[in-house]
Amino acid sequence: MWPAVDAIKQQISLLEYLQNQSWKPARRISRGRLMGLCPLHLDHKPSFLVDPVQNLFYCYGCGRGGDLIRFVELYHDVSFGEAMALLRRSGRCGSLLPDVARFYQVQLHRHPEAAAYLQQRGIHQPQVIEEFAIGYAPGRCLRQWMIPLGYSLGELQQAGLVNADGLDTFSHRIVFPLQANLYGRAIGNAAPHRFLPGGKGGLYGWERVKHYPEVILVEGLFDLASLWQAGFRNATCSTGSHLNAHQLRQLCDRVPRTVYLAFDSDANSSGQQAAQRLSRRLLQQGATALRVQLPDGHDPNSFFVGGGDGQQFQQLLEKAMP
Ligand SMILES: [Zn+2]
């Protein structure tokens, strides 16, 4: 029900939290469970039981028990939302965007229109959906989920997740979490691409890709997901055909590197022009740039959706020209 709650409980164990509050077990009982003085009431003989495996507590003295969040509520005498906020502030917990992304991930499987759209874009492997943490923003519900978790409406507005009227800004969109942003692709008639305010950041997944001497650069996240699905792990994405300075530096951080530019081969040839400009800049920086010629009117995503396979794409890579 509450992805952010699960995330917090995965990140902080009850026992760890208790120990950080200077709780010490007095003795160990069966199945790894621990007994100690109850931090919730004035206790003289150990009546507080902790089960580190189940992540649950129970006190035989005051009769109270539950999970980590319940403990924080009782210990600090705060509401559920305040307890969540306290746990997040304890530093090692998820922050707003990862929590929002996890919420959208859960929604993906609850909305048939989202699954249908992914099918239509040829994304069908569960591992790819998992790898890219693809989610779905149904719209009209984000604040109801996030505010009880301890986020304020102001925080959501500041991040650009809800507008001044408190309505979701990402609505009917497939969502890809980026390093410090979200990308939303409209599945309806709205403007196709949307980001939160703030920069788009570096190249997608660069930490994994940068070790390859040859990398494939694509414009869109659906292109990237299709390449992944076809087994190309050395691919990255600039989310748009214009690269920012950070992304350019990343591509040139290691020489020699060969960059295959697999940009859209669209009718107005803007993708190919962008590839040409980029190829010149990369050459100036000492990288080798090769332009991949996709069939007319195609991008890597539509190439695979239209029946192209990994072997055929490999042939295009081999035919790529400076
Ligand atoms: Zn107690």
Short mmCIF file of C-alpha atoms and ligand atoms in Angstrom, two decimals:
data_model
loop_
_atom_site.label_atom_id
_atom_site.label_comp_id
_atom_site.label_asym_id
_atom_site.label_seq_id
_atom_site.Cartn_x
_atom_site.Cartn_y
_atom_site.Cartn_z
CA MET A 1 0.00 0.00 0.00
CA TRP A 2 2.65 2.50 1.04
CA PRO A 3 5.85 2.12 -0.94
CA ALA A 4 7.60 4.85 1.06
CA VAL A 5 6.84 3.02 4.31
CA ASP A 6 8.36 -0.21 3.01
CA ALA A 7 11.37 1.72 1.79
CA ILE A 8 11.97 3.27 5.19
CA LYS A 9 11.59 -0.07 6.96
CA GLN A 10 14.05 -1.64 4.54
CA GLN A 11 16.57 1.10 5.18
CA ILE A 12 16.37 1.26 8.97
CA SER A 13 15.85 -1.84 11.07
CA LEU A 14 13.92 -1.57 14.30
CA LEU A 15 16.85 -2.93 16.31
CA GLU A 16 19.24 -0.42 14.76
CA TYR A 17 16.87 2.41 15.55
CA LEU A 18 16.48 1.24 19.16
CA GLN A 19 20.23 0.96 19.58
CA ASN A 20 20.62 4.50 18.24
CA GLN A 21 18.28 5.55 21.06
CA SER A 22 20.74 3.83 23.46
CA TRP A 23 18.49 0.81 24.05
CA LYS A 24 20.40 -2.26 25.22
CA PRO A 25 19.08 -5.80 25.29
CA ALA A 26 19.31 -7.48 28.70
CA ARG A 27 19.11 -11.03 27.40
CA ARG A 28 18.62 -13.12 24.33
CA ILE A 29 15.71 -15.54 24.15
CA SER A 30 14.66 -18.13 21.57
CA ARG A 31 14.75 -17.52 17.81
CA GLY A 32 17.13 -14.59 18.04
CA ARG A 33 14.68 -12.44 19.93
CA LEU A 34 15.86 -9.96 22.56
CA MET A 35 14.43 -8.77 25.88
CA GLY A 36 15.25 -5.46 27.52
CA LEU A 37 13.82 -2.59 29.52
CA CYS A 38 10.87 -0.91 27.80
CA PRO A 39 11.73 2.55 26.44
CA LEU A 40 8.02 3.42 26.36
CA HIS A 41 7.30 3.22 30.07
CA LEU A 42 9.18 3.19 33.37
CA ASP A 43 10.32 -0.42 33.41
CA HIS A 44 12.22 -2.21 36.21
CA LYS A 45 12.44 -5.71 34.85
CA PRO A 46 12.97 -6.38 31.15
CA SER A 47 9.53 -6.68 29.57
CA PHE A 48 10.25 -5.30 26.11
CA LEU A 49 10.66 -7.94 23.41
CA VAL A 50 12.31 -7.22 20.07
CA ASP A 51 12.20 -9.58 17.13
CA PRO A 52 14.98 -8.41 14.78
CA VAL A 53 13.90 -10.87 12.08
CA GLN A 54 10.27 -9.77 11.95
CA ASN A 55 11.26 -6.17 12.76
CA LEU A 56 8.57 -6.03 15.45
CA PHE A 57 8.40 -5.20 19.16
CA TYR A 58 6.04 -6.04 21.99
CA CYS A 59 6.02 -4.95 25.61
CA TYR A 60 4.59 -7.30 28.24
CA GLY A 61 4.50 -4.39 30.67
CA CYS A 62 2.53 -1.73 28.82
CA GLY A 63 1.02 -4.03 26.24
CA ARG A 64 2.12 -1.99 23.24
CA GLY A 65 3.73 -3.33 20.13
CA GLY A 66 4.21 -2.94 16.40
CA ASP A 67 6.77 -2.01 13.81
CA LEU A 68 9.44 0.67 13.55
CA ILE A 69 7.04 3.44 12.59
CA ARG A 70 4.67 2.52 15.43
CA PHE A 71 7.61 2.64 17.81
CA VAL A 72 8.61 6.12 16.62
CA GLU A 73 5.01 7.32 16.98
CA LEU A 74 4.87 6.09 20.58
CA TYR A 75 8.41 7.02 21.58
CA HIS A 76 8.22 10.59 20.29
CA ASP A 77 4.46 10.92 20.76
CA VAL A 78 3.91 12.01 17.16
CA SER A 79 1.50 11.21 14.32
CA PHE A 80 2.22 8.66 11.61
CA GLY A 81 3.23 11.39 9.16
CA GLU A 82 5.49 13.05 11.70
CA ALA A 83 7.09 9.71 12.48
CA MET A 84 7.81 9.21 8.78
CA ALA A 85 9.27 12.71 8.55
CA LEU A 86 11.47 12.06 11.60
CA LEU A 87 12.76 8.81 10.13
CA ARG A 88 13.52 10.42 6.81
CA ARG A 89 15.31 13.29 8.51
CA SER A 90 17.42 10.81 10.40
CA GLY A 91 19.45 11.11 7.23
CA ARG A 92 19.82 7.73 5.67
CA CYS A 93 16.35 7.56 4.27
CA GLY A 94 14.83 8.20 0.92
CA SER A 95 13.99 11.69 -0.07
CA LEU A 96 11.11 13.12 -2.00
CA LEU A 97 11.90 12.10 -5.58
CA PRO A 98 12.77 8.46 -4.85
CA ASP A 99 9.59 8.19 -2.78
CA VAL A 100 7.52 9.70 -5.59
CA ALA A 101 9.18 7.42 -8.13
CA ARG A 102 8.40 4.37 -6.00
CA PHE A 103 4.79 5.46 -5.73
CA TYR A 104 4.59 5.78 -9.53
CA GLN A 105 6.19 2.35 -9.93
CA VAL A 106 3.37 0.82 -7.90
CA GLN A 107 0.79 2.66 -10.00
CA LEU A 108 2.18 1.23 -13.25
CA HIS A 109 0.75 -2.18 -12.48
CA ARG A 110 -2.61 -0.80 -11.41
CA HIS A 111 -3.41 1.06 -14.60
CA PRO A 112 -4.01 -1.06 -17.70
CA GLU A 113 -3.65 2.01 -19.96
CA ALA A 114 -0.02 2.35 -18.78
CA ALA A 115 0.81 -1.29 -19.48
CA ALA A 116 -0.89 -1.01 -22.88
CA TYR A 117 1.23 2.02 -23.75
CA LEU A 118 4.46 0.21 -22.81
CA GLN A 119 3.40 -2.74 -24.98
CA GLN A 120 2.77 -0.36 -27.85
CA ARG A 121 6.28 1.06 -27.41
CA GLY A 122 7.64 -2.47 -27.41
CA ILE A 123 8.74 -2.50 -23.77
CA HIS A 124 7.66 -5.86 -22.43
CA GLN A 125 10.50 -7.35 -20.37
CA PRO A 126 9.79 -7.05 -16.63
CA GLN A 127 13.57 -6.78 -16.03
CA VAL A 128 13.72 -3.65 -18.16
CA ILE A 129 10.77 -2.07 -16.37
CA GLU A 130 12.52 -2.93 -13.10
CA GLU A 131 15.96 -1.76 -14.25
CA PHE A 132 14.68 1.64 -15.35
CA ALA A 133 12.22 1.84 -12.43
CA ILE A 134 9.54 2.78 -14.94
CA GLY A 135 6.36 4.06 -13.33
CA TYR A 136 3.07 5.67 -14.17
CA ALA A 137 1.61 8.96 -12.96
CA PRO A 138 -2.15 8.57 -13.12
CA GLY A 139 -2.70 12.15 -11.93
CA ARG A 140 -4.97 13.60 -9.26
CA CYS A 141 -3.60 11.61 -6.35
CA LEU A 142 -0.02 12.48 -5.48
CA ARG A 143 -0.65 14.81 -2.55
CA GLN A 144 -3.05 12.34 -0.91
CA TRP A 145 -0.19 9.84 -0.87
CA MET A 146 2.72 12.05 0.00
CA ILE A 147 1.29 14.32 2.70
CA PRO A 148 0.43 11.48 5.10
CA LEU A 149 4.06 10.35 4.68
CA GLY A 150 5.30 13.59 6.19
CA TYR A 151 5.85 15.73 3.09
CA SER A 152 4.31 19.16 3.03
CA LEU A 153 2.27 20.56 0.17
CA GLY A 154 4.93 23.28 -0.05
CA GLU A 155 7.66 20.70 -0.64
CA LEU A 156 5.64 19.07 -3.41
CA GLN A 157 4.99 22.45 -5.02
CA GLN A 158 8.60 23.52 -4.72
CA ALA A 159 9.71 20.35 -6.48
CA GLY A 160 7.20 21.05 -9.25
CA LEU A 161 5.28 17.84 -8.55
CA VAL A 162 1.99 19.65 -7.87
CA ASN A 163 0.88 23.05 -9.13
CA ALA A 164 -0.38 26.08 -7.19
CA ASP A 165 -3.85 24.49 -7.05
CA GLY A 166 -2.40 21.33 -5.52
CA LEU A 167 -2.98 19.26 -8.67
CA ASP A 168 -0.42 16.77 -10.02
CA THR A 169 1.80 18.18 -12.76
CA PHE A 170 2.57 14.66 -14.02
CA SER A 171 -0.68 13.17 -15.17
CA HIS A 172 -1.26 10.26 -17.58
CA ARG A 173 2.46 9.95 -18.07
CA ILE A 174 4.90 7.07 -18.10
CA VAL A 175 7.63 8.12 -15.68
CA PHE A 176 11.35 7.40 -15.76
CA PRO A 177 13.27 8.55 -12.65
CA LEU A 178 16.48 10.40 -13.52
CA GLN A 179 19.30 11.11 -11.11
CA ALA A 180 17.75 14.36 -9.80
CA ASN A 181 14.66 14.76 -11.92
CA LEU A 182 11.77 12.84 -13.43
CA TYR A 183 10.94 12.40 -17.07
CA GLY A 184 7.30 11.91 -17.97
CA ARG A 185 6.08 10.74 -21.38
CA ALA A 186 2.43 11.57 -22.03
CA ILE A 187 0.32 8.61 -23.07
CA GLY A 188 -2.55 10.90 -24.11
CA ASN A 189 -2.68 14.09 -26.13
CA ALA A 190 -0.68 16.31 -23.77
CA ALA A 191 2.73 17.69 -24.75
CA PRO A 192 4.79 14.51 -25.07
CA HIS A 193 7.81 15.31 -22.89
CA ARG A 194 7.89 16.73 -19.42
CA PHE A 195 10.59 17.23 -16.79
CA LEU A 196 10.46 18.77 -13.35
CA PRO A 197 12.02 22.23 -13.10
CA GLY A 198 15.80 22.08 -12.72
CA GLY A 199 18.39 20.59 -15.01
CA LYS A 200 18.10 17.21 -16.65
CA GLY A 201 21.48 16.29 -15.17
CA GLY A 202 24.14 14.06 -16.71
CA LEU A 203 23.84 11.14 -19.09
CA TYR A 204 21.45 8.42 -18.01
CA GLY A 205 23.12 5.61 -16.05
CA TRP A 206 26.58 6.96 -16.88
CA GLU A 207 28.30 5.27 -13.94
CA ARG A 208 27.56 1.87 -15.44
CA VAL A 209 28.26 2.81 -19.02
CA LYS A 210 31.43 4.85 -18.71
CA HIS A 211 33.69 1.80 -18.48
CA TYR A 212 32.89 0.75 -22.03
CA PRO A 213 35.35 1.88 -24.70
CA GLU A 214 32.40 2.07 -27.12
CA VAL A 215 29.12 3.64 -26.08
CA ILE A 216 25.85 4.15 -27.92
CA LEU A 217 24.15 7.50 -27.34
CA VAL A 218 20.41 7.88 -27.96
CA GLU A 219 18.02 10.81 -27.56
CA GLY A 220 15.15 9.20 -25.72
CA LEU A 221 14.56 6.89 -22.79
CA PHE A 222 12.32 4.61 -24.84
CA ASP A 223 15.20 4.25 -27.32
CA LEU A 224 17.45 3.34 -24.43
CA ALA A 225 14.99 0.86 -22.94
CA SER A 226 14.62 -0.83 -26.35
CA LEU A 227 18.38 -1.16 -26.71
CA TRP A 228 18.62 -2.61 -23.22
CA GLN A 229 15.93 -5.09 -24.05
CA ALA A 230 17.88 -6.11 -27.13
CA GLY A 231 20.97 -6.71 -24.97
CA PHE A 232 22.97 -3.51 -25.55
CA ARG A 233 24.27 -2.58 -22.11
CA ASN A 234 26.72 0.07 -23.34
CA ALA A 235 23.97 2.53 -24.24
CA THR A 236 23.17 5.82 -22.58
CA CYS A 237 20.72 8.63 -23.15
CA SER A 238 20.96 12.42 -23.24
CA THR A 239 17.14 12.95 -22.92
CA GLY A 240 17.00 15.25 -25.95
CA SER A 241 19.27 15.81 -28.92
CA HIS A 242 20.96 18.80 -27.31
CA LEU A 243 23.62 17.80 -24.78
CA ASN A 244 24.42 20.03 -21.83
CA ALA A 245 28.03 20.79 -20.90
CA HIS A 246 28.07 18.14 -18.17
CA GLN A 247 26.94 15.43 -20.59
CA LEU A 248 29.56 16.48 -23.14
CA ARG A 249 32.30 16.31 -20.53
CA GLN A 250 31.13 12.85 -19.52
CA LEU A 251 31.41 11.54 -23.09
CA CYS A 252 34.94 12.91 -23.32
CA ASP A 253 36.14 11.91 -19.84
CA ARG A 254 38.10 9.04 -21.26
CA VAL A 255 40.05 8.95 -24.47
CA PRO A 256 40.01 6.97 -26.66
CA ARG A 257 36.30 6.35 -26.64
CA THR A 258 34.04 5.68 -29.58
CA VAL A 259 30.57 7.17 -29.38
CA TYR A 260 27.88 5.81 -31.68
CA LEU A 261 25.26 8.50 -32.18
CA ALA A 262 21.94 6.76 -32.75
CA PHE A 263 19.71 9.81 -33.02
CA ASP A 264 16.30 10.00 -34.65
CA SER A 265 16.20 9.77 -38.38
CA ASP A 266 13.14 12.02 -38.49
CA ALA A 267 11.58 13.66 -41.52
CA ASN A 268 12.80 17.19 -40.74
CA SER A 269 16.28 15.71 -40.14
CA SER A 270 16.73 17.66 -36.88
CA GLY A 271 18.04 14.53 -35.18
CA GLN A 272 20.63 13.97 -37.88
CA GLN A 273 21.70 17.63 -37.83
CA ALA A 274 22.11 17.45 -34.07
CA ALA A 275 24.18 14.28 -34.50
CA GLN A 276 26.38 16.01 -37.04
CA ARG A 277 27.05 18.99 -34.76
CA LEU A 278 27.70 16.73 -31.80
CA SER A 279 30.02 14.51 -33.80
CA ARG A 280 32.18 17.55 -34.66
CA ARG A 281 32.34 18.65 -31.02
CA LEU A 282 33.29 15.17 -29.86
CA LEU A 283 36.04 14.96 -32.45
CA GLN A 284 37.44 18.27 -31.21
CA GLN A 285 37.61 16.75 -27.72
CA GLY A 286 39.48 13.71 -28.95
CA ALA A 287 36.64 11.18 -28.93
CA THR A 288 35.65 9.23 -32.01
CA ALA A 289 32.05 9.83 -33.07
CA LEU A 290 30.21 7.63 -35.55
CA ARG A 291 26.70 8.37 -36.78
CA VAL A 292 24.30 5.44 -37.02
CA GLN A 293 21.95 5.63 -40.02
CA LEU A 294 18.54 4.33 -39.02
CA PRO A 295 15.96 3.68 -41.72
CA ASP A 296 14.08 6.87 -42.70
CA GLY A 297 11.57 8.08 -40.16
CA HIS A 298 12.86 5.79 -37.40
CA ASP A 299 14.41 6.18 -34.00
CA PRO A 300 15.98 3.22 -32.17
CA ASN A 301 12.71 2.56 -30.33
CA SER A 302 10.58 2.43 -33.48
CA PHE A 303 13.30 0.39 -35.19
CA PHE A 304 12.81 -2.39 -32.65
CA VAL A 305 9.02 -1.93 -32.44
CA GLY A 306 8.92 -2.28 -36.23
CA GLY A 307 10.56 -5.70 -36.04
CA GLY A 308 14.26 -4.85 -36.04
CA ASP A 309 16.39 -7.10 -33.84
CA GLY A 310 19.69 -6.82 -32.03
CA GLN A 311 21.63 -8.40 -34.86
CA GLN A 312 20.26 -5.90 -37.38
CA PHE A 313 21.05 -3.03 -35.05
CA GLN A 314 24.57 -4.40 -34.67
CA GLN A 315 24.90 -4.26 -38.45
CA LEU A 316 23.86 -0.59 -38.37
CA LEU A 317 26.55 0.05 -35.77
CA GLU A 318 29.14 -1.58 -38.00
CA LYS A 319 28.07 0.61 -40.91
CA ALA A 320 28.12 3.81 -38.84
CA MET A 321 30.02 6.70 -40.42
CA PRO A 322 31.93 9.67 -39.00
ZN ZN B 1 6.37 -0.96 27.90
#
